[in-house]
Coordinates of C-alpha atoms in Angstrom, one line a residue:
X225 CA -13.3 15.5 -22.7
X226 CA -10.7 18.3 -23.1
X227 CA -10.1 18.3 -19.4
X228 CA -9.6 14.6 -19.4
X229 CA -7.1 14.7 -22.2
X230 CA -5.2 17.6 -20.5
X231 CA -5.2 15.6 -17.2
X232 CA -3.7 12.6 -19.0
X233 CA -1.1 14.8 -20.6
X234 CA -0.1 16.3 -17.3
X235 CA 0.2 12.8 -15.7
X236 CA 2.3 11.6 -18.6
X237 CA 4.6 14.6 -18.2
X238 CA 4.8 14.0 -14.5
X239 CA 5.7 10.4 -14.9
X240 CA 8.4 11.2 -17.5
X241 CA 9.9 13.7 -15.1
X242 CA 9.9 11.2 -12.2
X243 CA 11.4 8.5 -14.4
X244 CA 14.2 11.0 -15.4
X245 CA 14.8 12.1 -11.8
X246 CA 17.1 9.2 -10.7
X247 CA 19.7 10.2 -13.3
X248 CA 20.1 13.5 -11.6
X249 CA 20.5 12.4 -7.9
X250 CA 23.1 10.3 -6.2
X251 CA 22.7 6.9 -4.6
X252 CA 21.1 8.3 -1.4
X253 CA 18.6 10.2 -3.5
X254 CA 17.7 7.1 -5.5
X255 CA 17.2 5.2 -2.2
X256 CA 14.8 7.9 -1.0
X257 CA 12.8 7.9 -4.3
X258 CA 12.6 4.1 -4.2
X259 CA 11.3 3.9 -0.6
X260 CA 8.9 6.8 -1.2
X261 CA 7.5 5.3 -4.4
X262 CA 7.1 1.9 -2.6
X263 CA 4.9 3.5 0.1
X264 CA 2.9 5.4 -2.5
X265 CA 2.0 2.1 -4.1
X266 CA 1.3 0.4 -0.8
X267 CA -0.9 3.3 0.5
X268 CA -2.8 3.6 -2.9
X269 CA -3.3 -0.2 -3.1
X270 CA -4.5 -0.3 0.5
X271 CA -7.0 2.4 -0.2
X272 CA -8.4 0.6 -3.2
X273 CA -10.1 -1.8 -0.8
X274 CA -10.1 -0.1 2.6
X275 CA -11.0 3.4 1.4
X276 CA -14.5 2.7 -0.1
X277 CA -15.4 -0.3 2.1
X278 CA -14.1 1.2 5.4
X279 CA -12.5 -2.1 6.3
X280 CA -9.3 -1.4 8.1
X281 CA -6.8 -4.0 7.0
X282 CA -3.5 -4.7 8.8
X283 CA -2.6 -7.5 6.4
X284 CA -0.4 -5.3 4.2
X285 CA 2.8 -6.8 5.5
X286 CA 1.6 -10.3 5.1
X287 CA 1.3 -9.9 1.3
X288 CA 4.4 -7.7 1.1
X289 CA 6.4 -10.4 2.8
X290 CA 4.9 -13.1 0.6
X291 CA 6.1 -11.2 -2.4
X292 CA 9.6 -10.7 -1.0
X293 CA 10.0 -14.3 0.1
X294 CA 8.8 -15.6 -3.2
X295 CA 11.7 -13.8 -4.9
X296 CA 14.1 -15.0 -2.3
X297 CA 13.1 -18.6 -2.8
X298 CA 12.7 -18.7 -6.6
X299 CA 15.2 -16.1 -7.9
X300 CA 17.9 -18.7 -8.6
X301 CA 15.6 -21.1 -10.5
X302 CA 13.3 -18.9 -12.6
X303 CA 13.7 -15.7 -14.7
X304 CA 13.0 -12.5 -12.8
X305 CA 9.8 -11.8 -14.8
X306 CA 8.5 -15.3 -14.1
X307 CA 9.2 -14.9 -10.4
X308 CA 7.1 -11.7 -10.3
X309 CA 4.2 -13.6 -12.0
X310 CA 4.5 -16.4 -9.5
X311 CA 4.5 -13.9 -6.6
X312 CA 1.5 -12.2 -8.0
X313 CA -0.3 -15.5 -8.4
X314 CA 0.5 -16.6 -4.8
X315 CA -0.7 -13.2 -3.4
X316 CA -3.9 -13.5 -5.4
X317 CA -4.5 -17.1 -4.3
X318 CA -3.9 -16.2 -0.6
X319 CA -6.1 -13.1 -0.9
X320 CA -9.0 -15.1 -2.4
X321 CA -8.8 -17.8 0.4
X322 CA -8.5 -15.2 3.1
X323 CA -11.2 -13.0 1.6
X324 CA -13.7 -15.9 1.2
X325 CA -13.1 -16.8 4.9
X326 CA -13.1 -13.4 6.5
X327 CA -14.8 -10.6 4.5
X328 CA -18.0 -11.3 6.3
X329 CA -16.3 -10.0 9.4
X330 CA -16.5 -6.3 10.1
X331 CA -15.2 -3.6 12.4
X332 CA -12.7 -4.6 15.1
X333 CA -13.0 -8.3 14.3
X334 CA -11.6 -7.8 10.8
X335 CA -8.8 -5.6 12.1
X336 CA -7.8 -8.2 14.6
X337 CA -8.0 -11.0 12.1
X338 CA -5.8 -9.2 9.5
X339 CA -3.2 -8.4 12.2
X340 CA -3.2 -12.0 13.3
X341 CA -2.9 -13.2 9.7
X342 CA 0.3 -11.3 9.2
X343 CA 1.8 -12.6 12.4
X344 CA 0.7 -16.2 11.6
X345 CA 2.4 -16.1 8.2
X346 CA 5.6 -14.6 9.7
X347 CA 5.7 -17.4 12.3
X348 CA 5.0 -20.1 9.7
X349 CA 7.8 -18.9 7.5
X350 CA 10.2 -18.7 10.5
X351 CA 9.3 -22.2 11.6
X352 CA 9.8 -23.5 8.0
X353 CA 13.2 -21.8 7.7
X354 CA 14.5 -22.9 11.0
X355 CA 13.2 -26.5 11.1
X356 CA 13.2 -27.5 7.4
X357 CA 15.9 -25.5 5.6
X358 CA 18.0 -25.0 8.7
X359 CA 18.5 -21.3 8.1
X360 CA 16.7 -18.1 9.2
X361 CA 17.1 -16.0 6.1
X362 CA 18.0 -16.1 2.4
X363 CA 20.3 -14.2 0.1
X364 CA 19.1 -12.6 -3.2
X365 CA 21.6 -12.0 -5.9
X366 CA 19.9 -10.4 -8.9
X367 CA 21.5 -8.1 -11.5
X368 CA 18.9 -5.4 -10.8
X369 CA 20.0 -1.8 -9.9
X370 CA 18.2 0.5 -7.5
X371 CA 17.2 2.7 -10.5
X372 CA 15.5 -0.3 -12.2
X373 CA 13.7 -1.2 -9.0
X374 CA 12.5 2.4 -8.8
X375 CA 11.2 2.4 -12.4
X376 CA 9.3 -0.8 -11.8
X377 CA 7.7 0.7 -8.7
X378 CA 6.9 3.9 -10.6
X379 CA 5.1 1.9 -13.3
X380 CA 3.2 0.0 -10.6
X381 CA 2.2 3.2 -8.9
X382 CA 0.8 4.6 -12.2
X383 CA -1.0 1.3 -12.7
X384 CA -2.5 1.3 -9.2
X385 CA -3.7 4.9 -9.4
X386 CA -5.0 4.2 -12.9
X387 CA -7.0 1.3 -11.5
X388 CA -8.4 3.5 -8.8
X389 CA -9.4 6.1 -11.4
X390 CA -11.2 3.5 -13.5
X391 CA -13.0 2.0 -10.6
X392 CA -14.3 5.4 -9.4
X393 CA -15.9 6.0 -12.8
X394 CA -17.4 2.5 -13.2
X395 CA -20.5 0.8 -11.8
X396 CA -18.2 -1.0 -9.4
X397 CA -17.2 2.4 -7.9
X398 CA -20.9 3.2 -7.4
X399 CA -21.5 -0.1 -5.8
X400 CA -18.6 0.4 -3.5
X401 CA -19.9 3.8 -2.4
X402 CA -23.2 2.2 -1.5
X403 CA -21.5 -0.7 0.4
X404 CA -19.3 1.8 2.3
X405 CA -22.4 3.9 3.4
X406 CA -24.7 1.0 4.3
X407 CA -24.2 -2.7 3.5
X408 CA -27.8 -3.5 4.3
X409 CA -29.1 -1.0 1.7
X410 CA -26.5 -2.3 -0.8
X411 CA -27.8 -5.8 -0.3
X412 CA -31.4 -4.7 -0.8
X413 CA -30.5 -3.0 -4.1
X414 CA -29.1 -6.3 -5.5
X415 CA -25.4 -5.6 -5.1
X416 CA -23.3 -8.7 -4.7
X417 CA -21.5 -7.4 -1.6
X418 CA -19.3 -10.4 -1.0
X419 CA -18.2 -10.6 -4.7
X420 CA -17.4 -6.9 -4.9
X421 CA -15.4 -6.9 -1.7
X422 CA -13.6 -10.1 -2.6
X423 CA -12.6 -8.8 -6.1
X424 CA -11.3 -5.5 -4.7
X425 CA -9.4 -7.2 -1.8
X426 CA -7.8 -9.6 -4.3
X427 CA -6.6 -6.7 -6.6
X428 CA -5.3 -4.7 -3.6
X429 CA -3.4 -7.7 -2.2
X430 CA -1.9 -8.7 -5.5
X431 CA -0.5 -5.2 -6.0
X432 CA 0.9 -5.2 -2.4
X433 CA 2.5 -8.6 -3.1
X434 CA 4.2 -7.2 -6.2
X435 CA 5.6 -4.3 -4.2
X436 CA 7.4 -6.7 -1.9
X437 CA 8.6 -8.8 -4.8
X438 CA 10.0 -5.8 -6.7
X439 CA 11.7 -4.4 -3.6
X440 CA 13.3 -7.7 -2.5
X441 CA 16.5 -7.5 -4.6
X442 CA 17.2 -4.1 -2.9
X443 CA 18.0 -5.8 0.4
X444 CA 20.2 -8.7 -0.9
X445 CA 19.4 -10.6 2.4
X446 CA 15.9 -11.1 3.7
X447 CA 14.5 -12.9 6.8
X448 CA 11.0 -12.9 8.4
X449 CA 11.7 -10.1 10.8
X450 CA 12.6 -7.8 7.9
X451 CA 9.9 -8.4 5.3
X452 CA 7.1 -9.3 7.8
X453 CA 7.8 -6.2 10.0
X454 CA 4.3 -5.0 11.3
X455 CA 5.5 -1.4 11.1
X456 CA 5.0 -1.6 7.3
X457 CA 1.3 -2.2 7.8
X458 CA 0.9 0.7 10.3
X459 CA 2.9 3.1 8.1
X460 CA 0.8 2.3 5.1
X461 CA -2.4 2.8 7.1
X462 CA -1.2 6.2 8.5
X463 CA -0.2 7.4 5.1
X464 CA -3.5 6.5 3.5
X465 CA -5.5 8.1 6.3
X466 CA -3.5 11.3 6.3
X467 CA -4.0 12.1 2.6
X468 CA -7.5 10.6 2.5
X469 CA -8.3 7.0 1.7
X470 CA -11.4 8.0 -0.3
X471 CA -9.5 10.3 -2.6
X472 CA -7.6 9.2 -5.7
X473 CA -4.4 11.1 -4.9
X474 CA -4.9 11.2 -1.2
X475 CA -2.8 8.1 -0.3
X476 CA 0.1 9.3 -2.5
X477 CA 0.0 12.8 -1.0
X478 CA 0.0 11.3 2.5
X479 CA 2.8 8.9 1.7
X480 CA 5.4 11.4 0.4
X481 CA 5.7 13.8 3.4
X482 CA 5.2 11.1 6.0
X483 CA 7.9 8.9 4.4
X484 CA 10.4 11.7 4.5
X485 CA 9.4 12.6 8.1
X486 CA 9.8 9.0 9.2
X487 CA 13.2 8.7 7.5
X488 CA 14.3 11.8 9.5
X489 CA 12.8 10.5 12.7
X490 CA 14.4 7.1 12.4
X491 CA 17.8 8.7 11.8
X492 CA 17.6 11.3 14.5
X493 CA 15.4 9.6 17.2
X494 CA 15.9 5.9 16.8
X495 CA 15.1 5.1 20.4
X496 CA 11.8 7.1 20.4
X497 CA 10.7 6.4 16.8
X498 CA 7.9 3.9 17.8
X499 CA 6.5 6.3 20.4
X500 CA 6.4 9.2 17.9
X501 CA 4.8 6.9 15.3
X502 CA 2.0 6.0 17.8
X503 CA 1.4 9.6 18.8
X504 CA 1.2 10.6 15.1
X505 CA -1.3 7.9 14.4
X506 CA -3.5 9.1 17.3
X507 CA -3.2 12.7 16.1
X508 CA -4.2 11.9 12.5
X509 CA -7.2 9.9 13.6
X510 CA -8.5 12.7 15.8
X511 CA -7.5 15.8 13.8
X512 CA -8.0 14.7 10.2
X513 CA -10.2 11.5 10.3
X514 CA -11.2 12.0 6.7
X515 CA -7.8 13.0 5.4
X516 CA -6.2 16.3 4.5
X517 CA -7.7 16.4 1.0
X518 CA -11.2 16.1 2.4
X519 CA -10.4 18.9 4.9
X520 CA -9.1 21.2 2.2
X521 CA -12.2 20.5 0.1
X522 CA -14.5 21.3 3.0
X523 CA -12.6 24.5 3.7
X524 CA -12.8 25.6 0.1
X525 CA -16.6 25.0 0.1
X526 CA -17.0 27.1 3.2
X527 CA -14.9 29.9 1.7
X528 CA -17.0 29.8 -1.5
X529 CA -20.2 30.0 0.5
X530 CA -19.0 33.0 2.4
X531 CA -17.9 34.7 -0.8
X532 CA -21.3 34.1 -2.4
X533 CA -23.1 35.3 0.7
X534 CA -21.1 38.5 0.7

């Protein structure tokens, strides 16, 4: 109990320090904090579903883009808070429909479907904009500063990690561990596999949708090629895998250094950025398939065993 209280106190102090940080850095620093926090939320939300179930989803950008485009379409007709609620509702509805239709798939079939879903939504939005509205993109004029966007993302990051903490300590978390190890065993023990996966997929997708909606005012102008860029899905996946998708803080610890590295690479090697990204993805899968945190834990256990044996 004491350790839990101490942990909550440290987290609260950390959040307070992070919330204060934008007041001490310039516009460039705030931009870095904003982008970094956005990917922390994306990676953590992705890991809520894909970590325990081991379903590799590439639909991240589909829900991210839905959130951003909802703000672009409704920002002039509804209050900002109402637009966020509508975006979350649309993301939830799409996740439920997609989940009901596809969560029976597994392995490479699920990966292919989620990648195809993102591309399908991008093409549908592009077709609608060109053939119905007669434009390709939309402008967003909202009186929201980068600092305010950062604070919203920071709150969403805290909420996402908090949800992960609660799930890990609940019966749902235990059910997810069984499902991840063997779905056949989980079915024989009476676990509602489809219901559990659908609920988690819906929560994860709704959070990802909100990330896109919150970040939309940052760009001022959005179009399908920007908000439905598949690179967002791959970056999120790499970040979660690097830190450890099965660890509470793993996705966040993977997102922070990789975001800074990718920012440096895109600025200094723009022509080779995609090649380096692909090589890094291959390296992470082969070198640390379970994530850095899991590797550190294994190393610590081996050192303790050697110490006890000596």
